[in-house]
Structures are given as C-alpha cells and as structure tokens.
Amino acid sequence: AQSVTQLGSHVSVSEGALVLLRCNYSSSVPPYLFWYVQYPNQGLQLLLKYTSAATLVKGINGFEAEFKKSETSFHLTKPSAHMSDAAEYFCAVSKIQGAQKLVFGQGTRLTINP
Amino acid sequence: GAVVSQHPSRVICKSGTSVKIECRSLDFQATTMFWYRQFPKQSLMLMATSNEGSKATYEQGVEKDKFLINHASLTLSTLTVTSAHPEDSSFYICSARLDRNNEQFFGPGTRLTVL
C-alpha cells in the first residue's frame, strides 16, 4: 500500500521568502512522486514529478523538489514566494507499474503575506 | 499541453434525481480516466478507474450502483450520480491519462450540490 503525509495543513510565508512544503511517502515498491497545485474551484495542475531519473526535479513557476529515498521525502521548495503562489498544494504517489493510481496527501494551503 | 474538460462545472439538483457529469480529453485519446471526489478543504479521494470499452474499477467503499461510470470512447467518460442525496454534494474531478507517458491531466472539476 502507498500513502502520503503532508506535514502542515497550512503554511504561511512572506512574499520573497523561502517556501518549503513537506511531503513524506510510504511505498512498498519504487514510487513515482508528484506535486500538484490547486487554485480555488479548479482542478489540479502538475507542478513537477519524480519518475526515477534525477533526484532533484525542477518544475514550473520556479518550484523544485528533491527525492530523498533514505528519508522517504519529497519536499517542495521555491526560493522566493510570490503572491500568485497562494493556493492548495498536494503531494501524490503512484506505483511505476500497473494502473498508476494516484494517492494524494491531505494538502497544504499556502498563504503569502505581503 | 493536454486539455481535459468537464461538464457541467456546477450543478444543483433535488434529492432523488440523477446527475450526469462528463469528462472529455480534448486533444488526446485516453484509454484510462479516473474519477475523484473532494470534500471541502480535504484531499482528493479516488472513486474509480474508468477504462475505455470495459467496466470501471471501483475503489473500496464506493457504490458502483450509485456512481455509474461509462467510458464509451477514447475521449469521453461519464459519471452518473444516481438517486442523489445531500451527502453526495461534493467537488468531483476527473483526470485522463496520456498513454504516451502515463501522465494524468485533470479536468477543472464539477461542483455538485444536492438539495
């Protein structure tokens, strides 16, 4: 079975500050890992994904995440927060083989303070 | 990029009626589509995997007779909520998987309110 834990349901940072959203996963098989962003009343947009290539993954909008197998983590970072980054962020895991169903974490709401 | 649409975006219905939600992949063919449910301020929960030309695979605890899924073509999957009740009110999101690289693309969601 696979699961994802996002530490912190709500994170608040100042504009221009570092953004760090934490994600830990559990998987009995090598995983694929994803970060999605959701704006109010909208679907999900893929920020970045880890698919067993480079452990440091760069995504859209200046976000990046590092896969650390020893820590079973896939934390999302951005050096300098922008007001437009305010949204809900979801970490997700899937298996490499099979139906590749996504299992989502509970989400982290990011608030940016001016 | 690949685009997925959902229709309607918002629907309000009376208790006991049925509601159909469409999910379309606009510029690619999707053998597999997924249906998720999201309660307010909560995460997405997978309801079922929709496979073109075959029966959907439902997750544990999801009533297949209540949430009817039809994936009749490579670009369209429908979710019908039958005999809807207020507790079925939720945000329903679909995704379509691009066969080429297995990436899922999400629709904008449908907000269902059952009175």
CSV table of C-alpha atoms in Angstrom, one decimal:
chain,number,residue,atom,x,y,z
A,1,ALA,CA,0.0,0.0,0.0
A,2,GLN,CA,1.1,3.6,-0.6
A,3,SER,CA,0.4,6.7,1.4
A,4,VAL,CA,1.5,10.3,1.6
A,5,THR,CA,1.7,12.6,4.6
A,6,GLN,CA,2.0,16.3,4.2
A,7,LEU,CA,3.2,18.0,7.3
A,8,GLY,CA,1.3,21.2,8.0
A,9,SER,CA,-2.1,21.7,6.6
A,10,HIS,CA,-1.4,25.4,6.4
A,11,VAL,CA,1.8,27.2,5.7
A,12,SER,CA,2.2,31.0,5.7
A,13,VAL,CA,5.2,32.9,4.4
A,14,SER,CA,6.1,36.4,3.5
A,15,GLU,CA,6.4,37.5,-0.1
A,16,GLY,CA,10.0,36.9,-1.2
A,17,ALA,CA,10.7,34.3,1.5
A,18,LEU,CA,11.6,30.7,1.0
A,19,VAL,CA,8.7,28.3,0.5
A,20,LEU,CA,9.1,24.8,2.0
A,21,LEU,CA,6.2,22.3,1.8
A,22,ARG,CA,6.9,18.9,3.3
A,23,CYS,CA,5.9,15.6,2.0
A,24,ASN,CA,6.7,12.1,3.2
A,25,TYR,CA,5.6,9.0,1.5
A,26,SER,CA,5.3,5.3,2.2
A,27,SER,CA,5.6,2.8,-0.6
A,28,SER,CA,6.4,-0.9,-0.7
A,29,VAL,CA,7.6,-0.5,-4.3
A,30,PRO,CA,9.7,2.2,-6.1
A,31,PRO,CA,7.4,5.1,-6.4
A,32,TYR,CA,6.6,7.9,-8.8
A,33,LEU,CA,6.0,11.2,-6.9
A,34,PHE,CA,4.2,14.3,-7.9
A,35,TRP,CA,3.3,17.8,-6.7
A,36,TYR,CA,0.1,19.4,-7.8
A,37,VAL,CA,-1.3,22.9,-7.3
A,38,GLN,CA,-5.0,23.7,-7.0
A,39,TYR,CA,-6.5,27.1,-7.2
A,40,PRO,CA,-10.0,27.7,-5.7
A,41,ASN,CA,-12.7,25.8,-7.5
A,42,GLN,CA,-10.4,24.5,-10.1
A,43,GLY,CA,-8.8,21.2,-11.0
A,44,LEU,CA,-5.2,20.2,-10.4
A,45,GLN,CA,-2.2,21.4,-12.3
A,46,LEU,CA,1.0,19.4,-12.3
A,47,LEU,CA,4.0,21.3,-10.8
A,48,LEU,CA,6.6,18.6,-11.1
A,49,LYS,CA,7.1,14.9,-10.9
A,50,TYR,CA,9.8,12.4,-10.0
A,51,THR,CA,10.0,9.3,-12.2
A,52,SER,CA,13.2,7.6,-11.0
A,53,ALA,CA,15.6,9.8,-13.1
A,54,ALA,CA,17.2,12.8,-11.4
A,55,THR,CA,16.5,13.1,-7.7
A,56,LEU,CA,16.3,16.9,-7.9
A,57,VAL,CA,13.3,17.8,-10.0
A,58,LYS,CA,12.6,21.2,-11.3
A,59,GLY,CA,9.1,22.2,-12.1
A,60,ILE,CA,7.0,25.1,-13.3
A,61,ASN,CA,6.8,28.5,-11.6
A,62,GLY,CA,10.2,28.2,-10.0
A,63,PHE,CA,9.4,25.2,-7.8
A,64,GLU,CA,11.6,22.3,-7.3
A,65,ALA,CA,11.6,19.1,-5.2
A,66,GLU,CA,14.2,16.6,-4.1
A,67,PHE,CA,13.6,12.9,-3.8
A,68,LYS,CA,15.4,11.5,-0.8
A,69,LYS,CA,14.9,7.8,-0.5
A,70,SER,CA,16.7,7.5,2.8
A,71,GLU,CA,14.2,10.0,4.3
A,72,THR,CA,11.2,8.9,2.2
A,73,SER,CA,10.7,12.5,1.5
A,74,PHE,CA,9.8,14.7,-1.5
A,75,HIS,CA,9.7,18.2,-0.1
A,76,LEU,CA,8.7,21.1,-2.4
A,77,THR,CA,10.6,24.4,-2.3
A,78,LYS,CA,10.7,27.7,-4.0
A,79,PRO,CA,13.5,30.3,-3.2
A,80,SER,CA,11.3,33.3,-3.3
A,81,ALA,CA,7.5,33.3,-2.8
A,82,HIS,CA,5.2,35.3,-5.0
A,83,MET,CA,1.7,36.4,-4.2
A,84,SER,CA,0.4,34.3,-7.0
A,85,ASP,CA,1.7,31.1,-5.3
A,86,ALA,CA,-1.1,31.2,-2.8
A,87,ALA,CA,-3.0,28.0,-3.4
A,88,GLU,CA,-3.5,24.5,-2.2
A,89,TYR,CA,-0.7,22.1,-2.8
A,90,PHE,CA,-1.0,18.3,-3.0
A,91,CYS,CA,1.7,15.7,-2.9
A,92,ALA,CA,0.9,12.4,-4.5
A,93,VAL,CA,2.5,9.0,-5.0
A,94,SER,CA,1.8,6.2,-7.5
A,95,LYS,CA,3.3,2.9,-8.5
A,96,ILE,CA,5.5,2.7,-11.5
A,97,GLN,CA,3.7,-0.3,-12.9
A,98,GLY,CA,0.1,-1.2,-13.2
A,99,ALA,CA,-2.8,1.3,-13.2
A,100,GLN,CA,-0.7,4.0,-11.7
A,101,LYS,CA,-3.4,5.3,-9.5
A,102,LEU,CA,-2.5,8.4,-7.6
A,103,VAL,CA,-2.7,8.5,-3.8
A,104,PHE,CA,-2.8,12.1,-2.5
A,105,GLY,CA,-1.7,13.7,0.7
A,106,GLN,CA,-4.2,15.8,2.6
A,107,GLY,CA,-2.9,19.0,1.1
A,108,THR,CA,-1.2,22.1,2.3
A,109,ARG,CA,-2.7,25.5,2.0
A,110,LEU,CA,0.0,28.1,1.2
A,111,THR,CA,-0.7,31.7,2.2
A,112,ILE,CA,1.6,34.5,1.1
A,113,ASN,CA,1.8,37.6,3.3
A,114,PRO,CA,2.6,40.9,1.6
B,1,GLY,CA,-0.4,20.6,-23.3
B,2,ALA,CA,-3.2,18.1,-22.9
B,3,VAL,CA,-6.5,19.5,-22.0
B,4,VAL,CA,-9.4,17.9,-20.1
B,5,SER,CA,-12.8,19.4,-19.8
B,6,GLN,CA,-15.7,18.7,-17.5
B,7,HIS,CA,-19.3,19.5,-18.0
B,8,PRO,CA,-21.2,20.9,-16.2
B,9,SER,CA,-18.9,23.0,-14.0
B,10,ARG,CA,-21.6,23.4,-11.4
B,11,VAL,CA,-24.9,21.6,-10.9
B,12,ILE,CA,-27.7,21.9,-8.3
B,13,CYS,CA,-30.3,19.1,-8.2
B,14,LYS,CA,-33.0,17.9,-6.0
B,15,SER,CA,-32.6,14.9,-3.7
B,16,GLY,CA,-33.6,11.7,-5.5
B,17,THR,CA,-32.7,12.8,-9.0
B,18,SER,CA,-29.7,11.6,-11.1
B,19,VAL,CA,-26.9,13.8,-12.4
B,20,LYS,CA,-24.5,13.0,-15.2
B,21,ILE,CA,-21.0,14.6,-15.3
B,22,GLU,CA,-18.9,14.4,-18.5
B,23,CYS,CA,-15.2,14.3,-18.7
B,24,ARG,CA,-13.5,14.8,-22.1
B,25,SER,CA,-10.0,14.7,-23.2
B,26,LEU,CA,-9.9,17.4,-25.9
B,27,ASP,CA,-6.7,16.9,-27.8
B,28,PHE,CA,-5.6,13.4,-26.9
B,29,GLN,CA,-7.0,9.9,-26.6
B,30,ALA,CA,-7.2,8.4,-23.1
B,31,THR,CA,-7.6,4.7,-22.6
B,32,THR,CA,-7.9,5.3,-18.9
B,33,MET,CA,-9.6,8.1,-17.0
B,34,PHE,CA,-10.0,8.5,-13.2
B,35,TRP,CA,-12.8,9.9,-11.1
B,36,TYR,CA,-12.0,11.7,-7.8
B,37,ARG,CA,-14.2,13.2,-5.1
B,38,GLN,CA,-13.0,16.1,-3.0
B,39,PHE,CA,-14.8,17.3,0.1
B,40,PRO,CA,-14.3,20.9,1.3
B,41,LYS,CA,-10.8,21.6,2.5
B,42,GLN,CA,-9.9,17.9,2.0
B,43,SER,CA,-7.8,15.9,-0.3
B,44,LEU,CA,-8.9,14.0,-3.5
B,45,MET,CA,-10.1,10.5,-3.0
B,46,LEU,CA,-10.1,8.2,-5.9
B,47,MET,CA,-13.5,6.8,-6.6
B,48,ALA,CA,-12.9,4.6,-9.7
B,49,THR,CA,-10.7,3.9,-12.7
B,50,SER,CA,-12.6,4.2,-16.0
B,51,ASN,CA,-11.3,2.0,-18.8
B,52,GLU,CA,-12.4,2.5,-22.4
B,53,GLY,CA,-14.6,-0.3,-23.6
B,54,SER,CA,-14.7,-2.2,-20.3
B,55,LYS,CA,-16.2,-1.9,-16.8
B,56,ALA,CA,-14.9,0.6,-14.4
B,57,THR,CA,-12.8,-0.5,-11.4
B,58,TYR,CA,-14.2,1.0,-8.2
B,59,GLU,CA,-12.3,1.7,-5.0
B,60,GLN,CA,-13.3,0.0,-1.8
B,61,GLY,CA,-16.3,1.6,-0.3
B,62,VAL,CA,-17.6,3.3,-3.5
B,63,GLU,CA,-21.0,2.0,-4.5
B,64,LYS,CA,-20.9,1.1,-8.2
B,65,ASP,CA,-24.7,1.1,-8.5
B,66,LYS,CA,-24.8,4.6,-7.2
B,67,PHE,CA,-21.9,6.1,-9.2
B,68,LEU,CA,-22.3,4.7,-12.7
B,69,ILE,CA,-19.3,5.2,-14.9
B,70,ASN,CA,-19.3,4.8,-18.7
B,71,HIS,CA,-16.2,5.2,-20.9
B,72,ALA,CA,-17.7,4.6,-24.3
B,73,SER,CA,-15.0,6.3,-26.3
B,74,LEU,CA,-11.3,7.2,-26.0
B,75,THR,CA,-12.2,10.8,-25.3
B,76,LEU,CA,-15.2,10.7,-23.1
B,77,SER,CA,-16.0,9.2,-19.7
B,78,THR,CA,-19.2,9.9,-17.8
B,79,LEU,CA,-20.1,9.7,-14.1
B,80,THR,CA,-23.7,9.4,-13.2
B,81,VAL,CA,-24.7,10.0,-9.6
B,82,THR,CA,-28.0,8.1,-9.2
B,83,SER,CA,-30.7,9.0,-6.7
B,84,ALA,CA,-28.5,11.8,-5.3
B,85,HIS,CA,-28.7,12.7,-1.7
B,86,PRO,CA,-27.3,15.8,0.1
B,87,GLU,CA,-24.4,13.7,1.4
B,88,ASP,CA,-23.3,13.3,-2.3
B,89,SER,CA,-22.7,17.0,-2.5
B,90,SER,CA,-19.1,17.4,-3.3
B,91,PHE,CA,-16.5,18.5,-5.9
B,92,TYR,CA,-16.0,15.8,-8.5
B,93,ILE,CA,-12.8,15.9,-10.5
B,94,CYS,CA,-11.8,13.6,-13.4
B,95,SER,CA,-8.4,13.0,-14.9
B,96,ALA,CA,-7.3,11.5,-18.2
B,97,ARG,CA,-4.1,9.5,-18.6
B,98,LEU,CA,-2.0,10.2,-21.6
B,99,ASP,CA,-1.0,6.8,-22.8
B,100,ARG,CA,2.3,8.0,-24.2
B,101,ASN,CA,3.8,8.9,-20.8
B,102,ASN,CA,1.1,7.9,-18.3
B,103,GLU,CA,0.8,11.4,-17.1
B,104,GLN,CA,-2.6,12.3,-15.7
B,105,PHE,CA,-4.3,15.6,-16.8
B,106,PHE,CA,-7.0,16.9,-14.6
B,107,GLY,CA,-10.3,18.5,-15.5
B,108,PRO,CA,-11.5,21.7,-13.8
B,109,GLY,CA,-14.0,19.8,-11.6
B,110,THR,CA,-17.7,19.8,-11.2
B,111,ARG,CA,-19.4,21.1,-8.0
B,112,LEU,CA,-22.5,19.1,-7.2
B,113,THR,CA,-25.0,20.4,-4.7
B,114,VAL,CA,-27.9,18.2,-3.8
B,115,LEU,CA,-30.8,20.0,-2.1
